[in-house]
Short mmCIF file of C-alpha atoms and ligand atoms in Angstrom, two decimals:
data_model
loop_
_atom_site.label_atom_id
_atom_site.label_comp_id
_atom_site.label_asym_id
_atom_site.label_seq_id
_atom_site.Cartn_x
_atom_site.Cartn_y
_atom_site.Cartn_z
CA MET Y 1 133.63 155.84 92.21
CA LEU Y 2 136.06 154.09 95.38
CA HIS Y 3 134.50 151.16 94.91
CA GLU Y 4 132.28 149.46 92.46
CA PRO Y 5 129.21 149.02 94.61
CA LEU Y 6 127.54 144.88 94.19
CA ILE Y 7 123.95 145.16 94.25
CA ILE Y 8 121.63 141.75 93.86
CA TYR Y 9 118.60 141.86 92.00
CA ILE Y 10 115.38 139.38 92.34
CA GLU Y 11 113.19 139.68 88.94
CA ASP Y 12 111.98 137.23 86.59
CA ASN Y 13 110.92 139.69 83.97
CA LEU Y 14 113.59 139.69 81.38
CA ASP Y 15 113.18 142.43 80.14
CA ASN Y 16 113.62 144.39 83.12
CA GLN Y 17 117.07 141.88 84.12
CA ARG Y 18 118.15 143.37 81.08
CA LEU Y 19 117.12 147.13 81.37
CA VAL Y 20 118.38 147.37 85.22
CA GLN Y 21 121.18 145.37 84.01
CA ARG Y 22 122.12 148.10 81.24
CA VAL Y 23 121.33 150.98 83.46
CA LEU Y 24 123.55 150.27 86.38
CA THR Y 25 126.88 148.39 84.83
CA SER Y 26 127.44 152.06 82.80
CA ARG Y 27 127.09 153.40 85.93
CA GLY Y 28 130.03 151.07 87.10
CA TYR Y 29 128.10 148.62 89.78
CA ARG Y 30 128.05 145.63 90.22
CA LEU Y 31 125.21 143.56 89.64
CA LEU Y 32 123.89 139.77 90.33
CA LEU Y 33 120.58 138.76 88.54
CA ALA Y 34 118.70 136.19 89.90
CA GLU Y 35 115.31 134.99 88.63
CA ASP Y 36 113.20 134.40 92.06
CA GLY Y 37 113.27 133.70 95.26
CA PRO Y 38 115.34 130.46 96.30
CA ALA Y 39 117.99 131.63 93.53
CA GLY Y 40 118.44 135.19 95.18
CA LEU Y 41 118.65 133.85 99.08
CA ALA Y 42 120.85 131.77 97.84
CA LEU Y 43 122.86 134.84 96.19
CA ALA Y 44 122.57 136.73 99.38
CA ARG Y 45 124.37 133.75 100.84
CA GLU Y 46 126.85 133.71 99.36
CA HIS Y 47 128.05 137.46 98.99
CA THR Y 48 127.45 141.06 101.26
CA PRO Y 49 126.17 143.14 98.17
CA ASP Y 50 125.30 146.96 98.71
CA LEU Y 51 121.93 146.77 98.04
CA LEU Y 52 119.37 144.43 97.35
CA LEU Y 53 116.38 145.41 94.77
CA VAL Y 54 113.72 142.61 95.31
CA ASP Y 55 110.80 142.38 93.18
CA LEU Y 56 107.91 142.34 95.33
CA GLY Y 57 105.37 140.36 91.60
CA ILE Y 58 107.78 137.30 91.54
CA ASP Y 59 106.36 134.28 92.07
CA GLY Y 60 106.94 131.42 93.95
CA LEU Y 61 108.04 132.99 97.06
CA ASP Y 62 107.47 136.11 96.53
CA GLY Y 63 108.80 138.89 97.17
CA TYR Y 64 107.25 140.00 100.64
CA GLU Y 65 108.77 136.62 101.94
CA THR Y 66 112.25 136.92 100.28
CA THR Y 67 112.49 140.22 102.31
CA THR Y 68 111.26 138.62 105.45
CA ARG Y 69 114.25 136.09 104.67
CA LEU Y 70 116.82 137.86 103.58
CA ARG Y 71 116.77 140.56 106.95
CA GLY Y 72 116.97 137.71 109.23
CA MET Y 73 120.40 136.93 107.69
CA SER Y 74 122.92 138.06 109.98
CA HIS Y 75 125.54 139.84 107.27
CA LEU Y 76 122.93 141.93 105.88
CA ALA Y 77 121.66 143.03 108.58
CA HIS Y 78 122.17 146.81 107.80
CA THR Y 79 121.84 146.43 103.88
CA PRO Y 80 119.26 148.15 101.98
CA ILE Y 81 116.55 146.32 101.01
CA VAL Y 82 114.69 147.67 97.74
CA ALA Y 83 111.03 147.00 96.69
CA LEU Y 84 110.08 147.83 93.56
CA THR Y 85 106.69 146.92 91.77
CA ALA Y 86 104.24 147.84 89.94
CA ASN Y 87 102.02 148.25 92.72
CA ASN Y 88 102.25 152.24 93.69
CA THR Y 89 99.19 152.48 96.82
CA SER Y 90 100.17 153.25 99.59
CA ASP Y 91 99.56 150.04 101.46
CA SER Y 92 101.32 147.76 99.36
CA ARG Y 93 104.35 150.44 100.07
CA ALA Y 94 103.16 149.63 104.13
CA ARG Y 95 103.49 146.04 103.24
CA ALA Y 96 107.02 146.16 101.71
CA LEU Y 97 108.61 147.98 104.57
CA VAL Y 98 106.58 145.75 107.29
CA ALA Y 99 108.34 142.92 105.58
CA GLY Y 100 111.71 144.84 106.19
CA CYS Y 101 112.56 146.84 103.02
CA ASP Y 102 113.30 149.37 103.19
CA GLY Y 103 112.32 151.67 100.43
CA PHE Y 104 110.47 151.08 96.95
CA LEU Y 105 110.36 151.99 93.96
CA SER Y 106 107.72 152.06 91.21
CA LYS Y 107 107.76 149.84 88.33
CA PRO Y 108 108.14 151.35 84.91
CA ILE Y 109 111.58 151.93 86.42
CA ASP Y 110 113.13 154.82 85.80
CA ALA Y 111 116.40 154.27 83.92
CA ARG Y 112 117.29 158.05 84.02
CA ARG Y 113 117.04 157.87 87.87
CA LEU Y 114 117.46 154.98 89.09
CA THR Y 115 121.12 155.27 89.39
CA ASP Y 116 120.58 158.01 92.37
CA GLN Y 117 117.32 156.83 93.56
CA LEU Y 118 119.45 153.37 94.85
CA ALA Y 119 122.93 155.77 95.86
CA GLU Y 120 120.15 157.06 98.14
CA PHE Y 121 119.72 154.02 99.68
CA ILE Y 122 123.52 152.49 99.51
CA ALA Y 123 124.05 156.47 101.28
CA GLY Y 124 121.36 156.02 104.15
CA LYS Y 125 118.32 156.85 103.15
CA ARG Y 126 115.96 154.33 104.91
CA GLU Y 127 112.11 155.12 104.50
CA LEU Y 128 110.12 154.33 108.11
CA LEU Y 129 106.63 153.98 108.24
CA PRO Y 130 104.26 155.75 111.01
CA VAL Y 131 104.47 153.09 114.43
CA ALA Y 132 100.41 153.26 114.79
CA MET Y 133 100.04 151.58 111.34
CA GLU Y 134 103.12 149.06 112.30
CA THR Y 135 101.24 146.68 114.50
CA PRO Y 136 97.99 145.71 112.81
CA LEU Y 137 100.21 145.30 108.99
CA LEU Y 138 103.12 143.57 111.19
CA ARG Y 139 99.91 141.13 112.76
CA ALA Y 140 97.60 140.73 109.07
CA TYR Y 141 101.90 140.31 107.61
CA ASN Y 142 102.11 136.93 110.00
CA GLN Y 143 98.86 135.93 109.36
CA LYS Y 144 99.30 135.71 105.70
CA LEU Y 145 102.52 134.06 106.60
CA VAL Y 146 101.13 131.62 108.68
CA GLU Y 147 98.25 130.67 106.16
CA ARG Y 148 100.52 130.27 102.96
CA LEU Y 149 102.86 127.49 105.60
CA GLU Y 150 99.33 125.55 106.28
CA GLN Y 151 98.19 125.69 102.79
CA GLN Y 152 101.66 124.75 101.87
CA VAL Y 153 102.01 122.06 104.35
CA ARG Y 154 98.82 120.60 103.40
CA GLU Y 155 100.19 120.17 99.40
CA LEU Y 156 103.69 118.75 100.95
CA THR Y 157 100.89 116.51 103.02
CA THR Y 158 98.95 115.19 99.34
CA ALA Y 159 102.08 115.12 97.80
CA ASN Y 160 103.73 112.57 99.84
CA ALA Y 161 100.86 110.64 100.13
CA GLU Y 162 100.13 110.19 97.02
CA LEU Y 163 104.25 109.75 96.26
CA HIS Y 164 104.05 106.17 98.84
CA GLU Y 165 101.22 105.41 96.73
CA SER Y 166 102.29 104.92 93.92
CA ASP Y 167 105.62 104.12 95.35
CA ARG Y 168 103.59 100.73 96.55
CA LEU Y 169 102.10 100.40 92.96
CA LYS Y 170 105.47 100.28 91.45
CA SER Y 171 106.48 97.57 94.19
CA GLN Y 172 103.77 95.86 93.39
CA PHE Y 173 104.78 96.40 89.36
CA LEU Y 174 107.51 95.40 89.72
CA ALA Y 175 107.54 92.22 91.52
CA SER Y 176 104.70 90.74 89.24
CA LEU Y 177 106.98 92.00 86.65
CA SER Y 178 109.79 89.81 87.94
CA HIS Y 179 107.71 86.97 89.08
CA GLU Y 180 105.95 86.58 85.23
CA LEU Y 181 109.82 86.88 83.52
CA ARG Y 182 110.65 84.71 85.82
CA THR Y 183 108.71 81.60 84.20
CA PRO Y 184 110.10 81.83 80.55
CA LEU Y 185 113.62 82.32 82.09
CA THR Y 186 113.38 79.10 83.68
CA SER Y 187 112.94 77.30 80.83
CA ILE Y 188 115.30 79.05 78.47
CA SER Y 189 117.43 79.17 80.70
CA GLY Y 190 117.10 75.17 80.90
CA PHE Y 191 117.57 74.87 77.28
CA VAL Y 192 120.44 76.64 77.03
CA ASP Y 193 121.29 74.57 79.19
CA LEU Y 194 120.56 71.43 77.64
CA LEU Y 195 122.37 72.63 74.40
CA ALA Y 196 125.46 73.81 76.23
CA ARG Y 197 125.85 70.26 77.36
CA GLY Y 198 124.98 68.79 74.21
CA THR Y 199 122.60 66.89 75.15
CA LEU Y 200 120.57 67.88 71.57
CA GLY Y 201 123.27 66.32 69.58
CA GLU Y 202 127.32 67.72 69.35
CA LEU Y 203 127.40 71.86 68.85
CA ASN Y 204 130.37 73.13 65.67
CA PRO Y 205 132.67 75.79 67.08
CA GLY Y 206 129.86 78.52 65.43
CA GLN Y 207 127.03 76.72 67.56
CA ARG Y 208 129.17 77.12 71.08
CA GLU Y 209 130.20 80.10 70.67
CA CYS Y 210 126.39 80.92 70.16
CA VAL Y 211 125.31 79.09 72.88
CA ASP Y 212 127.50 80.71 75.15
CA VAL Y 213 126.75 84.05 74.72
CA MET Y 214 123.03 82.64 75.15
CA ALA Y 215 123.86 81.20 78.82
CA ARG Y 216 126.37 83.71 79.88
CA ASN Y 217 123.04 86.71 78.79
CA VAL Y 218 120.68 84.49 80.02
CA GLU Y 219 122.80 83.98 83.72
CA THR Y 220 122.55 88.15 84.36
CA LEU Y 221 118.79 88.62 83.06
CA SER Y 222 118.22 86.39 86.22
CA ASN Y 223 120.60 88.07 88.48
CA GLN Y 224 118.58 91.31 87.59
CA ILE Y 225 115.11 89.76 88.05
CA ASN Y 226 115.97 87.67 91.62
CA ASN Y 227 117.46 91.36 92.56
CA LEU Y 228 114.29 93.17 91.93
CA LEU Y 229 112.67 91.15 93.36
CA TYR Y 230 114.66 89.82 96.49
CA LEU Y 231 114.57 93.83 96.90
CA GLN Y 232 111.05 93.51 97.03
CA GLU Y 233 110.70 90.98 99.45
CA VAL Y 234 113.71 91.76 102.19
CA ARG Y 235 111.76 94.65 102.74
CA SER Y 236 108.66 92.23 104.15
CA THR Y 237 110.20 89.40 104.97
CA GLN Y 238 111.80 89.30 109.43
CA LEU Y 239 115.38 88.51 109.77
CA ARG Y 240 116.21 84.18 110.06
CA ARG Y 241 118.76 85.35 112.87
CA GLU Y 242 120.83 82.17 113.79
CA PRO Y 243 124.61 82.53 115.48
CA VAL Y 244 126.79 83.19 112.90
CA ALA Y 245 131.25 82.49 112.68
CA LEU Y 246 131.79 84.99 109.76
CA ASP Y 247 134.92 83.73 109.76
CA SER Y 248 133.56 81.16 107.76
CA LEU Y 249 131.44 82.74 105.54
CA LEU Y 250 133.69 84.57 104.79
CA ARG Y 251 136.05 81.65 103.66
CA CYS Y 252 132.50 80.48 101.28
CA LEU Y 253 132.12 84.23 99.63
CA GLU Y 254 136.13 83.75 99.32
CA ASP Y 255 135.71 80.61 97.37
CA ALA Y 256 132.58 81.60 95.68
CA VAL Y 257 134.14 84.68 94.13
CA ARG Y 258 137.51 83.95 93.78
CA PRO Y 259 136.39 82.05 90.15
CA LEU Y 260 134.69 85.81 88.95
CA ALA Y 261 139.06 87.57 89.99
CA LYS Y 262 140.00 85.46 88.50
CA ARG Y 263 137.93 85.75 85.73
CA ALA Y 264 138.83 89.54 86.05
CA GLU Y 265 142.78 88.75 86.78
CA VAL Y 266 142.40 90.58 90.19
CA HIS Y 267 144.41 90.03 92.77
CA LEU Y 268 142.15 88.99 96.28
CA VAL Y 269 143.63 89.31 99.09
CA ILE Y 270 141.45 88.24 102.93
CA ARG Y 271 142.80 88.90 106.27
CA GLY Y 272 142.09 88.73 109.98
CA ILE Y 273 140.11 85.16 109.48
CA ASP Y 274 143.00 82.81 111.43
CA THR Y 275 142.14 83.73 115.06
CA PRO Y 276 138.46 82.49 116.06
CA GLN Y 277 135.98 84.52 117.34
CA PRO Y 278 132.55 84.71 119.11
CA PRO Y 279 129.46 84.37 117.03
CA VAL Y 280 127.65 87.38 115.33
CA ASP Y 281 123.40 86.54 115.13
CA ALA Y 282 122.42 87.36 112.20
CA ASP Y 283 121.09 86.12 109.16
CA ARG Y 284 123.41 83.42 107.52
CA SER Y 285 122.53 83.84 103.68
CA ALA Y 286 121.25 87.52 103.72
CA LEU Y 287 124.53 88.54 104.81
CA GLU Y 288 126.92 86.29 102.49
CA LEU Y 289 123.74 88.27 99.99
CA ALA Y 290 125.00 91.52 101.68
CA LEU Y 291 128.63 91.19 100.96
CA ARG Y 292 128.65 89.16 98.26
CA HIS Y 293 126.96 92.32 96.15
CA LEU Y 294 129.79 93.99 97.53
CA LEU Y 295 132.60 91.70 96.73
CA ASP Y 296 131.28 91.59 92.90
CA ASN Y 297 131.09 95.74 92.59
CA ALA Y 298 134.88 95.43 94.18
CA ILE Y 299 135.67 93.03 91.28
CA LYS Y 300 133.68 94.06 88.94
CA PHE Y 301 135.08 98.03 89.23
CA THR Y 302 138.83 96.97 89.55
CA PRO Y 303 140.74 97.50 86.60
CA ALA Y 304 143.57 93.65 86.01
CA GLY Y 305 146.34 93.91 88.05
CA GLY Y 306 144.09 95.42 90.51
CA HIS Y 307 144.20 94.44 94.50
CA VAL Y 308 140.49 93.55 96.40
CA LEU Y 309 140.38 93.17 99.89
CA LEU Y 310 138.35 91.67 102.12
CA GLU Y 311 138.92 92.30 105.90
CA LEU Y 312 137.21 91.10 108.66
CA ARG Y 313 137.78 92.87 112.03
CA ASN Y 314 136.69 91.95 115.70
CA GLU Y 315 135.89 94.15 118.08
CA PRO Y 316 134.33 93.32 121.80
CA THR Y 317 130.97 94.59 121.05
CA ARG Y 318 131.04 94.54 116.62
CA ALA Y 319 131.68 92.67 114.21
CA LEU Y 320 134.08 95.36 110.74
CA VAL Y 321 134.09 93.35 107.76
CA ARG Y 322 135.74 95.75 105.03
CA VAL Y 323 135.47 95.39 101.10
CA GLY Y 324 138.00 97.38 98.89
CA ASP Y 325 139.57 97.94 95.41
CA THR Y 326 142.10 99.58 93.81
CA GLY Y 327 139.42 100.15 91.12
CA ILE Y 328 137.83 103.53 89.97
CA GLY Y 329 136.36 104.85 92.57
CA ILE Y 330 132.93 106.75 93.32
CA PRO Y 331 132.69 110.97 92.14
CA PRO Y 332 131.91 111.89 96.05
CA GLU Y 333 129.27 113.52 94.72
CA ALA Y 334 127.33 110.23 94.02
CA LEU Y 335 129.24 108.38 97.24
CA GLU Y 336 125.59 110.15 99.28
CA ARG Y 337 123.11 108.17 96.54
CA ILE Y 338 124.99 104.88 95.97
CA PHE Y 339 123.06 102.68 97.96
CA LEU Y 340 119.67 104.13 96.23
CA PRO Y 341 117.43 101.66 94.61
CA PHE Y 342 118.34 101.91 90.31
CA TYR Y 343 120.68 104.48 91.40
CA GLN Y 344 123.65 103.67 88.74
CA VAL Y 345 126.58 106.07 88.69
CA GLU Y 346 126.59 108.12 85.18
CA ASN Y 347 130.54 107.43 84.13
CA PRO Y 348 131.68 106.20 81.49
CA LEU Y 349 134.73 103.92 82.87
CA THR Y 350 131.08 101.87 83.63
CA THR Y 351 129.64 101.59 80.82
CA PRO Y 352 131.28 98.26 80.10
CA TYR Y 353 129.87 96.65 83.25
CA ILE Y 354 126.53 95.60 83.36
CA GLY Y 355 123.96 95.65 86.38
CA SER Y 356 120.92 97.29 87.55
CA GLY Y 357 122.08 99.77 90.52
CA LEU Y 358 120.02 96.95 93.29
CA GLY Y 359 123.26 95.34 94.80
CA LEU Y 360 124.14 97.97 96.89
CA ALA Y 361 120.21 99.41 97.78
CA ILE Y 362 119.68 95.41 98.94
CA ALA Y 363 123.54 95.05 100.93
CA HIS Y 364 122.32 98.64 102.85
CA HIS Y 365 118.82 96.81 103.57
CA ILE Y 366 120.23 94.43 104.88
CA ILE Y 367 122.52 95.76 106.94
CA GLU Y 368 120.25 98.45 108.68
CA ALA Y 369 118.28 95.19 109.61
CA HIS Y 370 120.57 93.56 111.08
CA GLY Y 371 121.41 97.08 113.36
CA GLY Y 372 124.36 97.77 111.20
CA HIS Y 373 125.85 100.17 109.29
CA ILE Y 374 127.56 100.35 106.12
CA THR Y 375 129.67 102.98 104.39
CA VAL Y 376 132.35 104.22 101.99
CA ARG Y 377 135.10 105.40 100.83
CA SER Y 378 136.35 106.08 97.27
CA ALA Y 379 138.23 108.42 95.41
CA MET Y 380 138.45 108.80 91.59
CA GLY Y 381 140.53 106.50 90.13
CA LYS Y 382 142.17 105.16 93.39
CA GLY Y 383 139.66 103.11 94.60
CA SER Y 384 136.81 102.04 97.31
CA ILE Y 385 136.36 101.47 101.02
CA PHE Y 386 132.79 99.32 101.86
CA MET Y 387 132.89 98.80 105.96
CA VAL Y 388 129.95 96.79 107.38
CA ILE Y 389 129.75 97.41 110.51
CA LEU Y 390 127.76 94.66 112.48
CA PRO Y 391 126.77 94.61 116.42
CA ARG Y 392 127.69 91.69 118.55
CA THR Y 393 124.27 91.56 120.21
CA THR Y 394 121.03 91.78 119.29
CA LYS Y 395 118.63 94.83 120.33
CA ASN Y 396 114.90 93.78 120.74
CA GLU Y 397 113.76 94.21 117.05
CA GLY Y 398 110.49 94.62 118.33
P1 LIG Q 401 125.01 97.55 89.81
O1 LIG Q 401 124.19 96.11 89.57
O2 LIG Q 401 125.03 98.59 88.80
O3 LIG Q 401 126.53 96.96 90.22
P2 LIG Q 401 125.28 98.29 92.79
O4 LIG Q 401 124.15 98.96 93.88
O5 LIG Q 401 125.68 97.17 93.16
O6 LIG Q 401 124.65 98.24 91.22
O7 LIG Q 401 126.01 99.07 92.51
C1 LIG Q 401 125.56 100.36 92.33
C2 LIG Q 401 126.10 101.39 91.49
O8 LIG Q 401 127.81 102.19 92.62
C3 LIG Q 401 126.65 101.03 90.36
O9 LIG Q 401 126.68 100.79 89.28
C4 LIG Q 401 128.51 101.34 90.23
O10 LIG Q 401 128.43 102.55 89.81
C5 LIG Q 401 128.60 101.79 91.60
N1 LIG Q 401 129.78 101.24 92.65
C6 LIG Q 401 129.09 100.35 93.23
N2 LIG Q 401 130.62 100.02 94.25
C7 LIG Q 401 131.42 100.70 93.59
C8 LIG Q 401 132.50 100.22 93.38
N3 LIG Q 401 133.28 99.21 94.32
N4 LIG Q 401 133.70 100.81 92.76
C9 LIG Q 401 133.50 101.85 91.82
N5 LIG Q 401 132.10 102.32 91.23
C10 LIG Q 401 131.12 100.85 92.83
#
């Protein structure tokens, strides 16, 4: 054999897979196996096989539909597709040909004849359907496809409605849970504060250390709960817009996060706030919160000695705020998902950081509600840049 012919075999039965694999590889064929229609289509997109062998009885996207889809791929226009089925009736044969197959092998597989049968198709053998049979069969096949499609759309619509409902219930649950947790936490926080101030008596060093740990954890917990509550609220409340001078807002933010940066031994650099610029029409506290989340993250995910940059750039129609860091970076596959609520990158480097996975979701929501965009670029081990783009004029929010 001059070259080893490549065959893609779509089959969900393991025994058949093994049998065909053994027979074909022993005769110098290369075989790629797929256990269902979508996996077979994915293989077919990546390779140009000499022949495709399709079991018609596979579940889900069945063998007929898979064949029709394969036939539609331009690089497979002349590749033989051979159906394999236990149902050896002439009707089943005709339906396979109408779906786009070039021939038909019956199960059980005849191991002694299989390679010769496939070689005939590779050499050009094609089974044809009498023209008189073709039109009614095609019509029936089309009808079946449309019915399947209709059924799928119905199922998807129902599933979508169920998802919406469970999302609504989840939000309701989170909101009431956060409210329930906030009340006792406020009281714990108050008493910890009394202890820390020494109002209830002087603390010895061991006690002070314990109270400090408690205070830090209470703060973390209440931040998490506030984020949860905020995410629920921000979805349903309108922005309170006013003219906001971004340079002064950024200066306030800088003051607020400087102690954090100092504690983390990260250098905070701020740029672009020296020349006064026209204000943007924004909800000041919401915008401040969104940028605060970005800055907190930048500091949190940057090791000691690194840099965090906060930069304002003004353009005639929009303002750009850049939050950059020289931190651990975000893996490319996570970039699309980091703005989703509760998403946190699975990374041993981020394990020591406590977070809720809500900061970016909140920031994203706020920026989009302003008619703006937030984008991110990142390189692992080098750092990340979050870019917030805010339109200078407000579109009617309707
Ligand atoms: P969290 O409370 O976990 O910080 P966020 O929604 O703010 O939640 O961020 C989601 C995840 O995105 C983080 O857990 C982290 O894995 C990743 N991430 C966000 N900002 C940065 C950054 N500047 N550098 C590296 N990773 C980041």
